[in-house]
Short mmCIF file of C-alpha atoms in Angstrom, two decimals:
data_model
loop_
_atom_site.label_atom_id
_atom_site.label_comp_id
_atom_site.label_asym_id
_atom_site.label_seq_id
_atom_site.Cartn_x
_atom_site.Cartn_y
_atom_site.Cartn_z
CA MET A 837 60.84 86.32 64.41
CA GLN A 838 60.26 86.07 68.07
CA ASP A 839 62.21 86.97 71.23
CA ILE A 840 62.98 84.53 73.66
CA LYS A 841 64.21 85.28 76.85
CA CYS A 842 66.11 83.33 78.85
CA PRO A 843 65.25 81.85 82.44
CA HIS A 844 68.67 81.98 83.83
CA CYS A 845 71.15 84.20 82.25
CA GLY A 846 68.03 86.55 81.47
CA LYS A 847 70.01 86.98 77.67
CA ALA A 848 67.67 87.83 74.79
CA PHE A 849 67.32 85.99 71.58
CA LYS A 850 65.12 86.33 68.26
CA ILE A 851 64.74 82.48 66.62
CA ASP A 852 62.42 81.67 62.95
CA GLU A 853 58.58 81.08 63.75
CA THR A 854 59.69 77.02 63.03
CA GLY A 855 61.99 76.98 66.25
CA TYR A 856 59.25 78.58 68.12
CA ALA A 857 56.60 76.21 66.91
CA ASP A 858 59.63 73.51 68.06
CA ILE A 859 60.30 75.03 71.51
CA LEU A 860 56.44 75.37 71.83
CA LYS A 861 55.35 72.26 71.21
CA GLN A 862 58.16 70.64 73.31
CA VAL A 863 56.14 73.17 76.27
CA ARG A 864 53.45 71.54 74.87
CA ASP A 865 54.24 67.68 75.29
CA GLY A 866 55.50 68.07 78.60
CA GLU A 867 52.58 69.58 80.53
CA PHE A 868 50.40 67.08 78.26
CA GLU A 869 53.10 64.34 79.90
CA GLN A 870 51.96 65.98 82.97
CA GLN A 871 48.25 66.36 82.99
CA LEU A 872 48.18 62.63 81.85
CA HIS A 873 50.77 61.71 85.41
CA GLU A 874 48.21 63.59 87.19
CA ARG A 875 45.16 61.99 86.01
CA LEU A 876 46.85 58.09 86.47
CA GLU A 877 47.73 59.12 89.70
CA LEU A 878 44.47 60.03 90.27
CA ALA A 879 42.77 56.84 88.69
CA GLU A 880 44.31 55.08 90.61
CA GLN A 881 44.07 56.10 93.46
CA ASP A 882 40.01 55.81 93.09
CA LYS A 883 40.38 52.28 92.09
CA ARG A 884 42.14 52.26 95.27
CA ASN A 885 39.21 53.59 97.04
CA ALA A 886 36.55 51.77 95.56
CA VAL A 887 38.84 48.15 95.76
CA GLU A 888 38.96 49.17 99.59
CA LEU A 889 35.36 50.29 99.77
CA ALA A 890 34.39 46.91 98.85
CA THR A 891 36.45 44.93 100.53
CA THR A 892 34.94 46.77 103.70
CA GLN A 893 32.13 45.56 102.51
CA VAL A 894 32.69 42.50 101.26
CA ALA A 895 34.57 41.53 104.85
CA ALA A 896 31.24 42.91 107.30
CA GLU A 897 28.46 40.92 105.19
CA LEU A 898 31.26 37.95 105.28
CA LYS A 899 30.67 38.42 109.21
CA MET A 900 27.64 39.34 110.08
CA ALA A 901 27.11 35.80 107.07
CA ALA A 902 28.92 34.38 109.45
CA ALA A 903 27.76 34.80 113.00
CA THR A 904 24.48 33.80 111.43
CA LYS A 905 25.77 30.82 110.52
CA ASP A 906 27.67 30.06 113.54
CA ALA A 907 24.36 31.19 115.81
CA GLU A 908 22.53 28.51 113.81
CA ILE A 909 24.90 25.72 113.93
CA GLN A 910 24.95 26.24 118.53
CA ASN A 911 21.41 25.88 117.72
CA LEU A 912 21.46 23.00 115.67
CA LEU A 913 24.27 21.64 118.05
CA ALA A 914 22.04 22.32 121.51
CA ARG A 915 19.52 20.89 120.45
CA LEU A 916 21.40 17.76 118.96
CA ASP A 917 22.42 17.76 122.45
CA ALA A 918 19.31 17.55 123.84
CA LYS A 919 17.88 15.09 122.07
CA GLU A 920 21.10 12.85 122.95
CA LEU A 921 20.25 13.51 126.64
CA ALA A 922 16.62 12.56 126.21
CA GLN A 923 17.46 9.05 123.82
CA LYS A 924 19.61 8.48 127.10
CA LEU A 925 16.87 8.72 129.12
CA ALA A 926 14.54 6.11 127.56
CA VAL A 927 17.32 3.91 126.97
CA ALA A 928 17.68 4.05 130.96
CA GLN A 929 14.25 3.66 131.55
CA ALA A 930 13.94 1.30 128.43
CA LEU A 931 16.57 -0.72 130.48
CA SER A 932 14.60 -0.22 134.21
CA THR A 933 11.76 -1.76 132.66
CA VAL A 934 13.39 -4.57 130.88
CA GLU A 935 15.53 -5.19 134.06
CA LYS A 936 12.41 -5.07 136.53
CA GLU A 937 10.25 -7.86 133.70
CA ARG A 938 13.76 -10.04 133.81
CA ASP A 939 13.64 -10.87 137.45
CA GLY A 940 9.87 -11.53 137.52
CA LEU A 941 10.44 -13.54 134.57
CA ALA A 942 13.18 -15.25 136.66
CA ASN A 943 10.46 -15.64 139.30
CA GLU A 944 8.81 -17.46 136.92
CA LEU A 945 11.19 -19.19 135.86
CA ALA A 946 10.40 -22.03 138.01
CA GLN A 947 6.56 -22.09 137.72
CA ALA A 948 6.84 -22.63 133.56
CA ARG A 949 10.35 -23.09 131.82
CA HIS A 950 8.74 -23.19 128.66
CA ASP A 951 6.12 -20.36 129.49
CA ARG A 952 9.97 -18.19 131.22
CA GLN A 953 11.26 -18.76 127.61
CA SER A 954 8.88 -17.97 125.41
CA ALA A 955 8.40 -14.79 127.37
CA SER A 956 12.11 -14.46 127.65
CA LYS A 957 12.75 -14.53 123.84
CA LEU A 958 9.60 -11.75 123.05
CA ALA A 959 10.81 -9.63 126.02
CA GLU A 960 14.47 -9.57 124.13
CA ALA A 961 12.71 -9.51 120.47
CA THR A 962 10.58 -6.57 121.99
CA LEU A 963 13.85 -5.08 123.52
CA MET A 964 15.93 -5.17 120.24
CA ASN A 965 13.27 -3.75 117.68
CA GLU A 966 12.81 -1.02 120.61
CA LEU A 967 16.28 -0.63 121.02
CA GLN A 968 17.73 -1.14 116.77
CA LYS A 969 14.07 1.77 116.82
CA ALA A 970 15.28 4.41 118.65
CA ALA A 971 18.82 3.81 117.65
CA ALA A 972 17.94 4.32 113.78
CA ALA A 973 15.74 7.33 114.95
CA LYS A 974 19.25 8.76 116.68
CA ASP A 975 21.29 8.13 113.49
CA ALA A 976 18.80 9.73 110.74
CA GLU A 977 18.29 12.65 113.35
CA ILE A 978 22.34 12.89 112.68
CA GLN A 979 22.81 12.20 109.48
CA GLY A 980 19.67 15.33 109.25
CA LEU A 981 22.06 17.47 111.07
CA ARG A 982 24.61 16.66 108.93
CA ALA A 983 22.90 17.04 105.72
CA ARG A 984 21.87 20.64 107.63
CA LEU A 985 25.31 20.96 108.85
CA ASP A 986 26.89 20.63 105.04
CA ALA A 987 24.56 22.51 103.03
CA VAL A 988 24.86 25.23 105.26
CA ALA A 989 28.53 25.23 104.74
CA LEU A 990 27.60 24.93 100.94
CA SER A 991 25.91 28.19 100.61
CA GLN A 992 28.65 30.23 103.31
CA GLN A 993 30.89 28.83 100.27
CA LEU A 994 28.97 30.16 97.43
CA ALA A 995 27.98 33.37 99.27
CA ILE A 996 31.62 33.85 99.48
CA SER A 997 32.36 32.69 96.74
CA GLU A 998 29.69 35.59 95.02
CA ALA A 999 31.28 38.17 97.22
CA VAL A 1000 34.63 38.30 96.63
CA GLY A 1001 33.40 37.14 92.94
CA PRO A 1002 33.54 40.85 91.84
CA VAL A 1003 36.50 42.06 93.91
CA VAL A 1004 38.68 39.62 92.36
CA LYS A 1005 36.67 40.45 88.06
CA GLU A 1006 37.28 44.50 88.98
CA ARG A 1007 40.87 43.66 90.29
CA ASP A 1008 41.87 42.32 86.89
CA GLU A 1009 40.09 44.76 85.63
CA LEU A 1010 42.55 47.35 87.05
CA LYS A 1011 45.20 44.80 86.73
CA ASN A 1012 45.29 44.99 82.99
CA GLY A 1013 43.80 48.65 82.50
CA LEU A 1014 47.05 49.57 84.92
CA GLU A 1015 49.33 46.87 82.36
CA ARG A 1016 47.70 48.78 79.92
CA ALA A 1017 48.43 52.19 80.25
CA ALA A 1018 51.82 51.22 80.96
CA LEU A 1019 51.83 49.33 77.60
CA GLU A 1020 50.75 52.76 75.90
CA LYS A 1021 52.62 54.47 78.07
CA GLN A 1022 55.68 52.87 77.10
CA LEU A 1023 54.80 52.71 73.72
CA ALA A 1024 53.94 56.77 73.23
CA GLU A 1025 57.74 56.89 75.51
CA LYS A 1026 58.98 54.94 72.40
CA SER A 1027 57.75 57.16 69.60
CA LEU A 1028 58.45 60.20 70.94
CA LYS A 1029 62.00 59.29 71.66
CA ASP A 1030 61.96 58.03 68.22
CA ARG A 1031 61.18 61.27 66.83
CA TYR A 1032 63.38 63.31 68.96
CA GLU A 1033 65.97 60.72 67.54
CA THR A 1034 65.42 61.34 64.11
CA GLN A 1035 65.26 64.61 64.57
CA ILE A 1036 68.47 64.86 66.74
CA LYS A 1037 70.39 63.41 63.55
CA ASP A 1038 68.67 65.21 60.96
CA ARG A 1039 70.25 68.27 62.69
CA ASP A 1040 73.22 66.25 63.27
CA ASP A 1041 73.18 66.16 59.29
CA ALA A 1042 72.87 69.10 58.59
CA ILE A 1043 75.46 70.17 61.16
CA GLU A 1044 77.88 67.63 59.66
CA ARG A 1045 77.24 69.61 55.90
CA LEU A 1046 77.60 73.17 56.83
CA ARG A 1047 80.92 71.85 58.11
CA ASP A 1048 81.95 69.98 55.32
CA MET A 1049 81.12 73.23 53.44
CA LYS A 1050 82.97 75.43 55.80
CA ALA A 1051 85.76 72.38 55.61
CA ARG A 1052 85.64 72.80 52.23
CA LEU A 1053 85.79 76.66 52.17
CA SER A 1054 89.38 76.31 54.38
CA THR A 1055 91.11 73.49 52.86
CA LYS A 1056 90.88 70.31 50.57
CA MET A 1057 93.93 68.75 52.45
CA VAL A 1058 93.07 64.90 53.14
CA GLY A 1059 96.59 63.42 53.96
CA GLU A 1060 99.77 66.29 51.64
CA THR A 1061 101.42 69.25 52.57
CA LEU A 1062 100.07 72.12 51.62
CA GLU A 1063 102.32 72.75 49.09
CA GLN A 1064 101.38 69.30 47.73
CA HIS A 1065 97.54 71.03 47.67
CA CYS A 1066 98.36 74.62 45.47
CA GLU A 1067 100.58 72.22 43.46
CA THR A 1068 97.60 69.54 42.41
CA GLU A 1069 95.11 72.60 42.38
CA PHE A 1070 97.30 75.10 39.76
CA ASN A 1071 98.47 71.80 37.51
CA ARG A 1072 94.05 70.78 37.42
CA ILE A 1073 93.18 73.96 35.42
CA ARG A 1074 97.20 75.04 34.69
CA ALA A 1075 95.75 73.10 30.56
CA THR A 1076 92.79 75.74 30.42
CA ALA A 1077 93.34 78.55 32.79
CA PHE A 1078 96.84 79.82 32.29
CA PRO A 1079 98.45 77.47 29.14
CA LYS A 1080 101.96 79.94 28.96
CA ALA A 1081 102.44 79.65 32.48
CA TYR A 1082 105.69 78.68 34.63
CA PHE A 1083 104.50 77.07 38.12
CA GLU A 1084 107.31 75.14 39.45
CA LYS A 1085 109.56 75.41 43.14
CA ASP A 1086 111.91 77.72 43.32
CA ASN A 1087 115.26 76.29 43.59
CA ASP A 1088 117.70 78.52 43.38
CA ALA A 1089 119.14 79.39 46.57
CA ARG A 1090 122.33 81.84 45.98
CA SER A 1091 121.34 84.47 48.25
CA GLY A 1092 120.82 82.10 50.79
CA SER A 1093 117.20 81.88 51.04
CA LYS A 1094 114.80 80.65 48.89
CA GLY A 1095 110.71 80.57 48.02
CA ASP A 1096 108.28 77.70 47.44
CA TYR A 1097 106.44 78.80 44.12
CA ILE A 1098 107.16 81.48 41.74
CA PHE A 1099 104.04 81.96 39.26
CA ARG A 1100 105.04 83.55 35.86
CA ASP A 1101 102.31 84.15 33.15
CA LEU A 1102 103.85 85.07 29.53
CA ASP A 1103 100.90 86.89 26.83
CA ALA A 1104 101.18 85.60 23.11
CA ALA A 1105 104.54 87.61 21.88
CA GLY A 1106 106.13 86.25 25.28
CA THR A 1107 105.87 89.54 27.27
CA GLU A 1108 105.62 88.91 31.08
CA ILE A 1109 101.78 89.68 32.33
CA VAL A 1110 102.79 88.91 36.01
CA SER A 1111 104.95 87.34 38.53
CA ILE A 1112 104.56 86.16 42.13
CA MET A 1113 106.84 84.45 44.67
CA PHE A 1114 104.55 82.56 46.84
CA GLU A 1115 105.32 80.47 50.46
CA MET A 1116 103.05 77.84 51.59
CA LYS A 1117 103.15 77.90 55.78
CA ASN A 1118 101.53 75.28 57.58
CA GLU A 1119 100.20 74.73 61.03
CA SER A 1120 102.30 70.85 60.73
CA ASP A 1121 105.32 71.89 59.26
CA ARG A 1122 106.08 73.75 62.88
CA THR A 1123 104.50 71.75 65.69
CA ALA A 1124 107.17 72.84 68.31
CA THR A 1125 106.22 75.92 68.20
CA LYS A 1126 102.87 78.27 67.53
CA ASN A 1127 103.98 80.69 64.42
CA ARG A 1128 102.49 84.25 62.99
CA ASN A 1129 101.51 85.23 59.45
CA GLU A 1130 103.92 87.87 60.21
CA ASP A 1131 106.73 85.99 61.50
CA PHE A 1132 107.39 85.06 57.56
CA LEU A 1133 105.90 88.16 55.76
CA LYS A 1134 109.93 89.88 55.47
CA GLU A 1135 112.20 86.72 54.44
CA LEU A 1136 108.90 86.64 51.39
CA ASP A 1137 110.08 90.11 50.66
CA LYS A 1138 113.39 89.80 50.57
CA ASP A 1139 112.48 87.08 48.45
CA ARG A 1140 110.47 88.16 45.93
CA THR A 1141 113.04 90.98 45.61
CA GLU A 1142 115.85 88.66 45.12
CA LYS A 1143 113.67 87.04 42.54
CA GLY A 1144 112.32 89.50 40.18
CA CYS A 1145 108.58 88.99 41.10
CA GLU A 1146 105.93 91.59 41.03
CA TYR A 1147 103.92 90.63 43.80
CA ALA A 1148 104.31 88.36 47.12
CA VAL A 1149 101.96 85.91 48.29
CA LEU A 1150 101.71 83.64 51.25
CA VAL A 1151 99.49 81.18 51.48
CA SER A 1152 98.42 80.22 55.20
CA LEU A 1153 96.68 77.80 57.48
CA LEU A 1154 98.62 79.75 60.94
CA GLU A 1155 96.64 81.23 62.98
CA PRO A 1156 93.22 79.26 62.21
CA GLU A 1157 91.41 80.91 64.78
CA SER A 1158 92.11 84.29 63.66
CA GLU A 1159 88.96 86.43 62.06
CA LEU A 1160 90.82 88.48 60.38
CA TYR A 1161 92.76 85.91 58.14
CA ASN A 1162 89.45 84.04 57.21
CA THR A 1163 87.57 86.31 55.70
CA GLY A 1164 89.58 86.09 52.73
CA ILE A 1165 92.55 87.72 51.05
CA ILE A 1166 94.17 90.05 53.72
CA ASP A 1167 97.18 92.44 51.45
CA VAL A 1168 99.61 94.03 53.59
CA PHE A 1169 100.78 96.89 51.81
CA HIS A 1170 101.39 98.67 54.94
CA ARG A 1171 103.93 96.63 56.50
CA TYR A 1172 105.30 94.77 52.05
CA PRO A 1173 104.45 96.86 48.98
CA LYS A 1174 102.34 94.33 46.90
CA MET A 1175 102.21 91.24 48.90
CA TYR A 1176 99.08 89.29 49.98
CA VAL A 1177 97.96 86.81 52.78
CA VAL A 1178 95.78 83.89 51.92
CA ARG A 1179 93.87 80.86 52.67
CA PRO A 1180 94.26 77.94 50.64
CA GLN A 1181 90.88 78.14 49.15
CA PHE A 1182 91.91 81.44 48.12
CA PHE A 1183 95.03 80.03 46.24
CA LEU A 1184 93.86 80.34 42.99
CA PRO A 1185 91.41 82.82 43.14
CA ILE A 1186 94.35 85.70 43.86
CA ILE A 1187 96.47 84.28 41.05
CA THR A 1188 93.32 85.01 38.70
CA LEU A 1189 92.92 88.60 40.04
CA LEU A 1190 96.88 89.22 39.61
CA ARG A 1191 96.62 88.00 36.63
CA ASN A 1192 93.42 89.98 35.57
CA ALA A 1193 94.89 93.36 36.95
CA ALA A 1194 97.95 92.74 35.10
CA LEU A 1195 96.97 92.09 31.59
CA ASN A 1196 94.54 95.69 32.26
CA SER A 1197 97.68 96.94 33.70
CA LEU A 1198 99.51 95.55 30.18
CA LYS A 1199 96.99 96.54 28.04
CA TYR A 1200 97.58 100.52 29.70
CA LYS A 1201 101.19 99.82 29.17
CA SER A 1202 100.91 99.20 25.52
CA GLU A 1203 98.31 102.59 25.13
CA LEU A 1204 101.42 104.15 26.64
CA ALA A 1205 104.04 103.42 24.99
CA LEU A 1206 101.68 104.70 21.60
CA VAL A 1207 100.95 107.76 23.67
CA LYS A 1208 104.55 108.27 24.54
CA ALA A 1209 105.27 107.46 20.63
CA GLN A 1210 103.03 110.32 19.68
CA ASN A 1211 103.88 112.34 22.09
CA ILE A 1212 100.57 112.48 23.70
CA ASP A 1213 100.39 113.75 27.22
CA ILE A 1214 100.00 110.76 30.30
CA THR A 1215 98.28 112.59 32.32
CA LYS A 1216 95.18 111.70 31.05
CA PHE A 1217 96.69 107.96 31.28
CA GLU A 1218 98.18 107.97 34.91
CA THR A 1219 94.44 108.85 35.61
CA GLU A 1220 92.41 106.14 34.57
CA LEU A 1221 95.16 103.96 35.97
CA ASP A 1222 93.67 105.55 39.52
CA SER A 1223 90.73 105.20 38.44
CA PHE A 1224 91.45 101.19 37.64
CA LYS A 1225 93.86 100.45 40.38
CA THR A 1226 90.28 102.46 42.88
CA ALA A 1227 87.55 100.46 40.94
CA PHE A 1228 89.95 97.42 40.90
CA ALA A 1229 90.39 97.74 45.05
CA ARG A 1230 86.33 98.83 46.21
CA ASN A 1231 85.58 95.39 44.00
CA TYR A 1232 87.96 93.27 46.39
CA ASP A 1233 86.32 95.30 49.00
CA LEU A 1234 83.04 93.60 47.83
CA ALA A 1235 83.86 90.43 47.45
CA SER A 1236 85.31 90.31 50.57
CA GLY A 1237 82.72 91.42 52.30
CA HIS A 1238 80.24 89.01 50.58
CA PHE A 1239 82.38 86.42 51.64
CA GLN A 1240 82.76 86.95 55.33
CA LYS A 1241 79.10 87.67 55.58
CA ALA A 1242 78.91 83.93 54.00
CA ILE A 1243 80.95 82.72 56.72
CA ALA A 1244 79.62 84.43 59.79
CA GLU A 1245 76.19 83.12 58.36
CA ILE A 1246 77.36 79.31 58.27
CA ASP A 1247 78.42 80.05 61.55
CA LYS A 1248 75.10 81.21 62.84
CA SER A 1249 73.16 78.85 61.47
CA ILE A 1250 75.47 75.53 63.26
CA ASP A 1251 75.38 77.92 66.26
CA HIS A 1252 71.60 77.49 65.76
CA LEU A 1253 71.44 73.55 65.39
CA GLN A 1254 73.61 72.67 67.64
CA LYS A 1255 71.44 74.58 70.05
CA THR A 1256 68.11 72.75 68.34
CA LYS A 1257 70.02 69.38 69.35
CA ASP A 1258 70.93 70.16 73.00
CA ALA A 1259 67.66 71.16 74.24
CA LEU A 1260 66.44 67.87 72.36
CA LEU A 1261 69.04 65.32 74.07
CA GLY A 1262 67.63 67.88 77.29
CA THR A 1263 63.56 66.28 76.89
CA ASP A 1264 65.36 63.08 75.74
CA ARG A 1265 67.02 63.05 79.51
CA ASN A 1266 63.94 64.24 81.01
CA LEU A 1267 61.43 61.44 79.69
CA ARG A 1268 64.15 58.88 80.48
CA LEU A 1269 64.17 60.38 84.16
CA ALA A 1270 60.17 60.49 84.25
CA ASN A 1271 60.27 57.49 83.38
CA ASP A 1272 62.20 55.55 85.61
CA LYS A 1273 60.77 57.07 88.54
CA ALA A 1274 57.27 56.00 87.19
CA GLN A 1275 58.43 52.55 86.60
CA ASP A 1276 59.72 52.72 90.37
CA VAL A 1277 56.21 52.70 92.04
CA THR A 1278 54.92 50.14 93.34
CA ILE A 1279 52.35 49.61 96.13
CA LYS A 1280 54.28 48.88 98.67
CA LYS A 1281 55.97 51.59 98.09
CA LEU A 1282 51.98 53.69 97.59
CA THR A 1283 50.80 51.98 100.94
CA ARG A 1284 54.11 52.84 103.25
CA GLY A 1285 52.82 54.83 106.64
CA ASN A 1286 49.68 54.18 105.31
CA PRO A 1287 49.32 50.43 107.48
CA THR A 1288 45.22 50.40 107.13
CA MET A 1289 45.56 50.46 103.13
CA ALA A 1290 48.85 47.89 103.35
CA ALA A 1291 46.74 45.79 105.78
CA LYS A 1292 43.52 45.75 102.84
CA PHE A 1293 45.88 44.83 100.08
CA ALA A 1294 47.32 42.03 102.19
CA GLU A 1295 43.86 40.71 102.90
CA LEU A 1296 43.30 40.74 99.07
CA LYS A 1297 46.43 39.17 98.34
CA ASP A 1298 45.65 35.72 101.08
CA ARG A 1299 42.22 35.83 98.95
CA GLY A 1300 43.09 36.60 95.73
CA PRO A 1301 46.30 35.68 94.53
CA GLY A 1302 47.79 38.09 91.07
CA LEU A 1303 47.18 41.11 93.37
CA PRO A 1304 50.74 43.45 92.17
CA GLU A 1305 53.32 44.12 94.62
#
């Protein structure tokens, strides 16, 4: 047994090894869940730092590559502009030369028309050839520049793809890892919840079994009155236990009152062994006010005397919370002679006890009659009778004490199982709250108040769709 002290009320109580191991396991499970949560948070922070560092490096490399490419493009554009200007000057010079030659040929036209025409055609052909060559050279240079520009753009796109690819891949791996961790956590929580629900169900079943046991010790009546229950119980064993007994309702009200049942048992010779006046009182019989057992004792004693019964027994369900009457068979000899108050489960045992005691008394009475017939002193008989009464009272006290102890142990078991159930329900509520908090965590909430991280995740989201919110 272990001593456990409540941290709230300071009350100490004992718990067996099994209960202590269960509580210790619950505490360890809670510490394990907390450590797992802290490690997941550290892993998440490391992943975010790695993503941020990779993003920063990639962004810096992309900026450097873009600056280099922009400078190269500007240089190429400057060279292209210079060549275009030189080509224009060459064309202008060529045109000036052609115009001079055209003027000379015009002056010579008068001299030789044929020569002029031939020279003019030759000059035009030469000029066209030169112009075509210059235009072809210019087009070729432009195509080369365009090809170089396309190659630069393609290489830049490939560099960006190569730089972003590992980051996207790492991002997808991190996302898959988070999803896998969340799934594993969900499965673990479901398994833990199922295990706790099974334990709670087992505790509930045990509590229900104990309650049923206590209910059977209290009463077996279902939908029937207390009188019908007692009559049914007696008739069930009449043929075997009381074959010559009389147990009928008391219908004689000539004196103004009557009991519920009268029990009389006879021996083989027809001599009365014992007689009992029974009164049955159920709480449901009088719902207007709550009566006490003591309210009916005087009338019961009167009925016993008028009907010539030796004993009187009140079978009662009144005062259900009374620890006194719930212990079993209670004698009220201090108020009325030979009177008992019992719960319904002791209806048959009280008949058996009184009948057996009467049989012993009957034997002593027979012996007393024989002794009197033989003029023998009855002092010894009275002593033995007193010894019998003392032994009977002692046995009764022992039986009553054992029964009370059994009832107390059952109540303790029910209370212990109920506390265990409450503790398991409290653990389930804490797990549900922890799961709700974990499900509520998002990147948006984690980056709230941190503009740098928010900007990085926004940039990653723009470059690579599929990042978690």
